[in-house]
């Protein structure tokens, strides 16, 4: 087995990036006249055969799972790359728990996480989380107590999201890469601002938002929660950050829901932009991280285009929703 080193991982990434479809490929998919034409294009791109939207969704899952496996196999810094994969553990737990409560057979679990999906399946089925990492164990035990009286999907999502961000913080303690630390601090800040703005849109205040906010950001939790009462405060607390223009533009949109959607899109693009400049470094884990984000972004775009084709959404509206690509 090849030695896990930065040089080896970057070399592998250089080869794998040749399989990314890029902007021209996505433009071709978006310009397809039908879902069938889009599926034929995906086959030509080497994604595999597809006939229906469900088939395209399966191809997206396959592309993403291959990328996640490659990252796990090649990474010389698992503490870093795991930070980008932990969200899939939370996704699996959400699916399993909600399916159990509703008496449904859970859909296929993601293979992209850091924990064996079957191990998570057993834990949820037996209501025994002793073998899970401490933050997930605590979150799931708290969730089980709450849902014993009533199922609250928002509470489930919030507790697991907070647990994942805590696990990220734990893993970053020994990480020296400032770009990675900055990435996750910015992601936490932007996530929290979006939570506060959505709480305000729902007519809920700071006390409601406080229970949903995640750890790890550079902004004070107390400052961010007040945004749920006074959205304009978001500009004051972020004016020295690189995401200040994003906040300003989002708050300037008359329709608050459209402003939040704009902020969410531009926040995703900003975060990708923190990693993109490092794609050609030869002795760094960042090109491997960038490849994973590139595959995630492509899969997200293909899903969105397939949905738009199925619903006959105009190209102009589709373009407004598509995020920037890594390449």
mmCIF file of C-alpha atoms in Angstrom, residues 15-298:
data_model
loop_
_atom_site.group_PDB
_atom_site.id
_atom_site.type_symbol
_atom_site.label_atom_id
_atom_site.label_comp_id
_atom_site.label_asym_id
_atom_site.label_seq_id
_atom_site.Cartn_x
_atom_site.Cartn_y
_atom_site.Cartn_z
ATOM 1 C CA UNK A 15 -5.155 12.760 -11.694
ATOM 2 C CA UNK A 16 -8.641 12.681 -10.193
ATOM 3 C CA UNK A 17 -9.322 16.349 -10.919
ATOM 4 C CA UNK A 18 -9.161 15.531 -14.609
ATOM 5 C CA UNK A 19 -12.516 13.801 -14.138
ATOM 6 C CA UNK A 20 -14.261 16.938 -12.893
ATOM 7 C CA UNK A 21 -16.748 18.210 -15.463
ATOM 8 C CA UNK A 22 -16.133 21.887 -14.665
ATOM 9 C CA UNK A 23 -18.210 24.873 -15.671
ATOM 10 C CA UNK A 24 -18.440 23.891 -19.338
ATOM 11 C CA UNK A 25 -19.790 20.473 -18.391
ATOM 12 C CA UNK A 26 -22.391 21.918 -16.047
ATOM 13 C CA UNK A 27 -23.408 24.446 -18.698
ATOM 14 C CA UNK A 28 -24.041 21.552 -21.053
ATOM 15 C CA UNK A 29 -26.227 19.813 -18.473
ATOM 16 C CA UNK A 30 -28.129 23.010 -17.696
ATOM 17 C CA UNK A 31 -28.682 23.643 -21.417
ATOM 18 C CA UNK A 32 -30.109 20.162 -22.043
ATOM 19 C CA UNK A 33 -33.648 20.251 -23.402
ATOM 20 C CA UNK A 34 -34.846 17.372 -21.259
ATOM 21 C CA UNK A 35 -33.933 15.108 -18.369
ATOM 22 C CA UNK A 36 -33.188 12.354 -20.893
ATOM 23 C CA UNK A 37 -30.704 14.568 -22.761
ATOM 24 C CA UNK A 38 -29.075 15.481 -19.458
ATOM 25 C CA UNK A 39 -28.758 11.786 -18.565
ATOM 26 C CA UNK A 40 -27.052 11.042 -21.895
ATOM 27 C CA UNK A 41 -24.560 13.824 -21.222
ATOM 28 C CA UNK A 42 -23.750 12.372 -17.801
ATOM 29 C CA UNK A 43 -23.042 9.030 -19.447
ATOM 30 C CA UNK A 44 -20.616 10.735 -21.823
ATOM 31 C CA UNK A 45 -18.916 12.385 -18.832
ATOM 32 C CA UNK A 46 -18.293 8.915 -17.418
ATOM 33 C CA UNK A 47 -20.805 9.107 -14.588
ATOM 34 C CA UNK A 48 -22.719 6.018 -15.717
ATOM 35 C CA UNK A 49 -26.087 5.124 -17.226
ATOM 36 C CA UNK A 50 -29.254 6.931 -16.149
ATOM 37 C CA UNK A 51 -32.833 7.112 -17.365
ATOM 38 C CA UNK A 52 -34.744 8.819 -14.592
ATOM 39 C CA UNK A 53 -34.202 11.512 -12.002
ATOM 40 C CA UNK A 54 -33.829 8.759 -9.386
ATOM 41 C CA UNK A 55 -31.060 7.222 -11.500
ATOM 42 C CA UNK A 56 -29.301 10.602 -11.642
ATOM 43 C CA UNK A 57 -29.582 10.942 -7.857
ATOM 44 C CA UNK A 58 -27.950 7.507 -7.531
ATOM 45 C CA UNK A 59 -25.111 8.576 -9.836
ATOM 46 C CA UNK A 60 -24.547 11.656 -7.643
ATOM 47 C CA UNK A 61 -24.408 9.462 -4.548
ATOM 48 C CA UNK A 62 -21.919 7.163 -6.240
ATOM 49 C CA UNK A 63 -19.637 10.008 -7.323
ATOM 50 C CA UNK A 64 -19.658 11.463 -3.839
ATOM 51 C CA UNK A 65 -19.054 8.134 -2.118
ATOM 52 C CA UNK A 66 -16.071 7.437 -4.373
ATOM 53 C CA UNK A 67 -14.603 10.844 -3.545
ATOM 54 C CA UNK A 68 -15.106 10.369 0.201
ATOM 55 C CA UNK A 69 -13.485 6.933 0.087
ATOM 56 C CA UNK A 70 -10.544 8.341 -1.865
ATOM 57 C CA UNK A 71 -10.063 11.083 0.712
ATOM 58 C CA UNK A 72 -10.192 8.625 3.615
ATOM 59 C CA UNK A 73 -7.776 6.255 1.870
ATOM 60 C CA UNK A 74 -5.221 8.892 0.871
ATOM 61 C CA UNK A 75 -5.295 11.508 3.612
ATOM 62 C CA UNK A 76 -2.061 12.081 5.556
ATOM 63 C CA UNK A 77 -4.052 14.209 8.034
ATOM 64 C CA UNK A 78 -7.246 12.380 9.025
ATOM 65 C CA UNK A 79 -8.041 14.891 11.762
ATOM 66 C CA UNK A 80 -8.380 17.538 9.050
ATOM 67 C CA UNK A 81 -10.281 15.554 6.436
ATOM 68 C CA UNK A 82 -12.585 14.002 9.052
ATOM 69 C CA UNK A 83 -13.817 17.514 9.836
ATOM 70 C CA UNK A 84 -15.297 17.618 6.335
ATOM 71 C CA UNK A 85 -16.854 14.137 6.625
ATOM 72 C CA UNK A 86 -18.462 14.327 10.068
ATOM 73 C CA UNK A 87 -21.615 15.953 8.656
ATOM 74 C CA UNK A 88 -22.460 12.658 6.970
ATOM 75 C CA UNK A 89 -22.460 10.908 10.357
ATOM 76 C CA UNK A 90 -24.983 13.464 11.590
ATOM 77 C CA UNK A 91 -27.057 13.009 8.427
ATOM 78 C CA UNK A 92 -27.172 9.254 8.977
ATOM 79 C CA UNK A 93 -28.210 9.643 12.605
ATOM 80 C CA UNK A 94 -30.987 12.065 11.634
ATOM 81 C CA UNK A 95 -32.307 9.637 9.020
ATOM 82 C CA UNK A 96 -32.165 6.660 11.374
ATOM 83 C CA UNK A 97 -33.773 8.413 14.327
ATOM 84 C CA UNK A 98 -36.591 10.042 12.379
ATOM 85 C CA UNK A 99 -37.302 6.758 10.567
ATOM 86 C CA UNK A 100 -37.480 4.858 13.861
ATOM 87 C CA UNK A 101 -39.848 7.370 15.422
ATOM 88 C CA UNK A 102 -42.115 7.376 12.368
ATOM 89 C CA UNK A 103 -42.005 3.601 11.985
ATOM 90 C CA UNK A 104 -40.425 3.801 8.532
ATOM 91 C CA UNK A 105 -37.677 1.805 6.873
ATOM 92 C CA UNK A 106 -34.721 4.227 6.680
ATOM 93 C CA UNK A 107 -33.496 5.188 3.250
ATOM 94 C CA UNK A 108 -30.018 4.119 2.185
ATOM 95 C CA UNK A 109 -27.409 5.615 4.483
ATOM 96 C CA UNK A 110 -24.452 7.684 3.331
ATOM 97 C CA UNK A 111 -21.122 5.882 3.131
ATOM 98 C CA UNK A 112 -19.230 9.185 3.391
ATOM 99 C CA UNK A 113 -19.054 9.561 7.164
ATOM 100 C CA UNK A 114 -16.350 8.643 9.647
ATOM 101 C CA UNK A 115 -18.461 6.020 11.466
ATOM 102 C CA UNK A 116 -19.654 2.733 9.942
ATOM 103 C CA UNK A 117 -23.345 3.253 9.063
ATOM 104 C CA UNK A 118 -24.207 -0.195 10.449
ATOM 105 C CA UNK A 119 -22.696 0.793 13.783
ATOM 106 C CA UNK A 120 -24.970 3.855 13.796
ATOM 107 C CA UNK A 121 -27.937 1.720 12.779
ATOM 108 C CA UNK A 122 -27.424 -0.599 15.738
ATOM 109 C CA UNK A 123 -26.942 2.303 18.150
ATOM 110 C CA UNK A 124 -30.223 3.956 17.153
ATOM 111 C CA UNK A 125 -32.134 0.668 16.996
ATOM 112 C CA UNK A 126 -30.975 -0.321 20.491
ATOM 113 C CA UNK A 127 -31.037 3.228 21.907
ATOM 114 C CA UNK A 128 -27.495 2.650 23.123
ATOM 115 C CA UNK A 129 -24.867 5.255 22.222
ATOM 116 C CA UNK A 130 -22.063 4.220 24.552
ATOM 117 C CA UNK A 131 -19.668 3.475 21.660
ATOM 118 C CA UNK A 132 -20.132 6.802 19.870
ATOM 119 C CA UNK A 133 -17.757 9.779 20.262
ATOM 120 C CA UNK A 134 -18.623 11.751 23.398
ATOM 121 C CA UNK A 135 -20.332 14.757 21.730
ATOM 122 C CA UNK A 136 -22.566 12.478 19.623
ATOM 123 C CA UNK A 137 -23.293 10.232 22.595
ATOM 124 C CA UNK A 138 -24.389 13.194 24.711
ATOM 125 C CA UNK A 139 -26.458 14.696 21.902
ATOM 126 C CA UNK A 140 -28.267 11.440 21.155
ATOM 127 C CA UNK A 141 -29.002 10.778 24.820
ATOM 128 C CA UNK A 142 -30.489 14.270 25.159
ATOM 129 C CA UNK A 143 -32.515 13.767 22.005
ATOM 130 C CA UNK A 144 -33.869 10.430 23.245
ATOM 131 C CA UNK A 145 -35.091 12.096 26.449
ATOM 132 C CA UNK A 146 -36.859 14.830 24.461
ATOM 133 C CA UNK A 147 -38.533 12.573 21.905
ATOM 134 C CA UNK A 148 -39.808 10.285 24.654
ATOM 135 C CA UNK A 149 -42.557 12.893 25.080
ATOM 136 C CA UNK A 150 -42.660 14.532 21.643
ATOM 137 C CA UNK A 151 -40.733 14.437 18.380
ATOM 138 C CA UNK A 152 -39.180 17.782 17.485
ATOM 139 C CA UNK A 153 -37.218 17.513 14.193
ATOM 140 C CA UNK A 154 -35.701 20.972 14.677
ATOM 141 C CA UNK A 155 -34.368 19.984 18.105
ATOM 142 C CA UNK A 156 -32.907 16.765 16.651
ATOM 143 C CA UNK A 157 -31.150 18.646 13.858
ATOM 144 C CA UNK A 158 -29.852 21.363 16.178
ATOM 145 C CA UNK A 159 -28.419 18.985 18.777
ATOM 146 C CA UNK A 160 -26.639 16.862 16.189
ATOM 147 C CA UNK A 161 -25.304 19.896 14.310
ATOM 148 C CA UNK A 162 -23.908 21.325 17.538
ATOM 149 C CA UNK A 163 -22.317 17.968 18.366
ATOM 150 C CA UNK A 164 -20.621 17.816 14.967
ATOM 151 C CA UNK A 165 -19.229 21.337 15.321
ATOM 152 C CA UNK A 166 -17.923 20.423 18.772
ATOM 153 C CA UNK A 167 -16.221 17.356 17.309
ATOM 154 C CA UNK A 168 -14.657 19.564 14.645
ATOM 155 C CA UNK A 169 -13.307 21.863 17.347
ATOM 156 C CA UNK A 170 -11.872 18.883 19.206
ATOM 157 C CA UNK A 171 -10.110 17.621 16.085
ATOM 158 C CA UNK A 172 -8.730 21.053 15.221
ATOM 159 C CA UNK A 173 -6.888 21.377 18.544
ATOM 160 C CA UNK A 174 -3.807 19.658 17.153
ATOM 161 C CA UNK A 175 -4.098 21.039 13.613
ATOM 162 C CA UNK A 176 -1.554 23.695 12.638
ATOM 163 C CA UNK A 177 -3.032 24.690 9.271
ATOM 164 C CA UNK A 178 -4.401 28.223 9.683
ATOM 165 C CA UNK A 179 -6.499 28.011 6.502
ATOM 166 C CA UNK A 180 -8.426 25.025 7.853
ATOM 167 C CA UNK A 181 -9.014 26.741 11.193
ATOM 168 C CA UNK A 182 -10.151 29.904 9.454
ATOM 169 C CA UNK A 183 -12.465 27.907 7.181
ATOM 170 C CA UNK A 184 -14.330 26.279 10.053
ATOM 171 C CA UNK A 185 -14.499 29.453 12.138
ATOM 172 C CA UNK A 186 -16.037 31.256 9.162
ATOM 173 C CA UNK A 187 -18.395 28.347 8.501
ATOM 174 C CA UNK A 188 -19.595 28.415 12.098
ATOM 175 C CA UNK A 189 -20.088 32.201 12.014
ATOM 176 C CA UNK A 190 -22.031 32.120 8.754
ATOM 177 C CA UNK A 191 -24.104 29.150 9.925
ATOM 178 C CA UNK A 192 -25.024 31.005 13.103
ATOM 179 C CA UNK A 193 -25.938 34.228 11.317
ATOM 180 C CA UNK A 194 -28.193 32.261 8.973
ATOM 181 C CA UNK A 195 -29.807 30.551 11.962
ATOM 182 C CA UNK A 196 -30.474 33.904 13.651
ATOM 183 C CA UNK A 197 -31.915 35.442 10.482
ATOM 184 C CA UNK A 198 -34.172 32.422 9.910
ATOM 185 C CA UNK A 199 -35.341 32.627 13.518
ATOM 186 C CA UNK A 200 -36.267 36.258 12.951
ATOM 187 C CA UNK A 201 -38.119 35.337 9.760
ATOM 188 C CA UNK A 202 -40.080 32.737 11.760
ATOM 189 C CA UNK A 203 -41.042 35.408 14.254
ATOM 190 C CA UNK A 204 -38.852 33.871 16.946
ATOM 191 C CA UNK A 205 -36.336 35.769 19.041
ATOM 192 C CA UNK A 206 -32.882 35.534 20.556
ATOM 193 C CA UNK A 207 -33.789 32.957 23.218
ATOM 194 C CA UNK A 208 -35.045 30.601 20.497
ATOM 195 C CA UNK A 209 -31.969 31.139 18.318
ATOM 196 C CA UNK A 210 -29.537 30.624 21.198
ATOM 197 C CA UNK A 211 -30.467 26.949 21.512
ATOM 198 C CA UNK A 212 -29.694 26.381 17.824
ATOM 199 C CA UNK A 213 -26.321 28.122 17.465
ATOM 200 C CA UNK A 214 -23.200 26.021 16.894
ATOM 201 C CA UNK A 215 -19.790 26.417 18.603
ATOM 202 C CA UNK A 216 -16.496 27.260 16.960
ATOM 203 C CA UNK A 217 -17.053 30.671 15.400
ATOM 204 C CA UNK A 218 -15.079 33.863 15.925
ATOM 205 C CA UNK A 219 -18.201 35.890 16.694
ATOM 206 C CA UNK A 220 -19.699 35.999 20.177
ATOM 207 C CA UNK A 221 -22.701 33.698 20.562
ATOM 208 C CA UNK A 222 -24.385 36.439 22.607
ATOM 209 C CA UNK A 223 -23.900 38.932 19.772
ATOM 210 C CA UNK A 224 -25.173 36.552 17.115
ATOM 211 C CA UNK A 225 -28.285 35.498 19.018
ATOM 212 C CA UNK A 226 -29.385 39.141 19.239
ATOM 213 C CA UNK A 227 -29.530 39.185 15.433
ATOM 214 C CA UNK A 228 -32.730 37.143 15.781
ATOM 215 C CA UNK A 229 -34.311 40.204 17.448
ATOM 216 C CA UNK A 230 -32.568 42.860 15.357
ATOM 217 C CA UNK A 231 -31.315 41.565 11.988
ATOM 218 C CA UNK A 232 -29.466 44.819 11.269
ATOM 219 C CA UNK A 233 -27.075 43.969 14.115
ATOM 220 C CA UNK A 234 -25.527 41.385 11.787
ATOM 221 C CA UNK A 235 -23.790 44.216 9.949
ATOM 222 C CA UNK A 236 -22.353 45.647 13.159
ATOM 223 C CA UNK A 237 -20.844 42.399 14.420
ATOM 224 C CA UNK A 238 -19.327 41.402 11.060
ATOM 225 C CA UNK A 239 -18.021 44.716 9.746
ATOM 226 C CA UNK A 240 -14.380 43.656 10.208
ATOM 227 C CA UNK A 241 -14.815 40.240 8.548
ATOM 228 C CA UNK A 242 -14.571 39.197 4.910
ATOM 229 C CA UNK A 243 -18.245 38.257 4.956
ATOM 230 C CA UNK A 244 -19.419 41.773 5.806
ATOM 231 C CA UNK A 245 -20.391 42.486 2.143
ATOM 232 C CA UNK A 246 -22.458 39.296 2.053
ATOM 233 C CA UNK A 247 -24.417 40.340 5.135
ATOM 234 C CA UNK A 248 -24.951 43.864 3.806
ATOM 235 C CA UNK A 249 -26.254 42.643 0.445
ATOM 236 C CA UNK A 250 -28.546 40.045 2.036
ATOM 237 C CA UNK A 251 -30.115 42.577 4.393
ATOM 238 C CA UNK A 252 -30.640 44.974 1.487
ATOM 239 C CA UNK A 253 -33.004 42.510 -0.243
ATOM 240 C CA UNK A 254 -36.593 43.599 0.570
ATOM 241 C CA UNK A 255 -37.840 40.022 0.772
ATOM 242 C CA UNK A 256 -36.172 38.525 3.845
ATOM 243 C CA UNK A 257 -36.498 34.955 2.567
ATOM 244 C CA UNK A 258 -34.778 35.847 -0.708
ATOM 245 C CA UNK A 259 -32.083 37.687 1.225
ATOM 246 C CA UNK A 260 -31.397 34.621 3.359
ATOM 247 C CA UNK A 261 -31.218 32.417 0.241
ATOM 248 C CA UNK A 262 -28.750 34.874 -1.314
ATOM 249 C CA UNK A 263 -26.612 34.860 1.830
ATOM 250 C CA UNK A 264 -26.620 31.064 1.974
ATOM 251 C CA UNK A 265 -25.438 30.806 -1.641
ATOM 252 C CA UNK A 266 -22.744 33.465 -1.294
ATOM 253 C CA UNK A 267 -21.573 32.009 2.025
ATOM 254 C CA UNK A 268 -21.014 28.638 0.335
ATOM 255 C CA UNK A 269 -19.055 30.350 -2.427
ATOM 256 C CA UNK A 270 -16.951 32.324 0.061
ATOM 257 C CA UNK A 271 -16.021 29.175 1.978
ATOM 258 C CA UNK A 272 -15.008 27.369 -1.189
ATOM 259 C CA UNK A 273 -12.957 30.427 -2.099
ATOM 260 C CA UNK A 274 -10.903 30.006 1.081
ATOM 261 C CA UNK A 275 -9.695 26.592 -0.101
ATOM 262 C CA UNK A 276 -9.439 27.132 -3.874
ATOM 263 C CA UNK A 277 -6.213 29.247 -3.854
ATOM 264 C CA UNK A 278 -4.331 26.327 -2.263
ATOM 265 C CA UNK A 279 -5.201 23.682 -4.864
ATOM 266 C CA UNK A 280 -1.694 23.616 -6.362
ATOM 267 C CA UNK A 281 0.261 23.324 -3.114
ATOM 268 C CA UNK A 282 2.449 20.229 -3.215
ATOM 269 C CA UNK A 283 2.986 19.523 0.493
ATOM 270 C CA UNK A 284 -0.423 20.284 1.969
ATOM 271 C CA UNK A 285 -3.677 18.523 2.736
ATOM 272 C CA UNK A 286 -5.637 21.404 1.177
ATOM 273 C CA UNK A 287 -5.651 20.058 -2.413
ATOM 274 C CA UNK A 288 -7.249 16.852 -1.091
ATOM 275 C CA UNK A 289 -9.848 18.891 0.800
ATOM 276 C CA UNK A 290 -10.428 20.958 -2.321
ATOM 277 C CA UNK A 291 -11.048 17.830 -4.388
ATOM 278 C CA UNK A 292 -13.660 16.621 -1.909
ATOM 279 C CA UNK A 293 -15.402 19.997 -1.942
ATOM 280 C CA UNK A 294 -15.258 20.001 -5.754
ATOM 281 C CA UNK A 295 -17.012 16.633 -5.941
ATOM 282 C CA UNK A 296 -19.587 17.726 -3.380
ATOM 283 C CA UNK A 297 -20.254 20.908 -5.324
ATOM 284 C CA UNK A 298 -20.630 19.040 -8.622
#
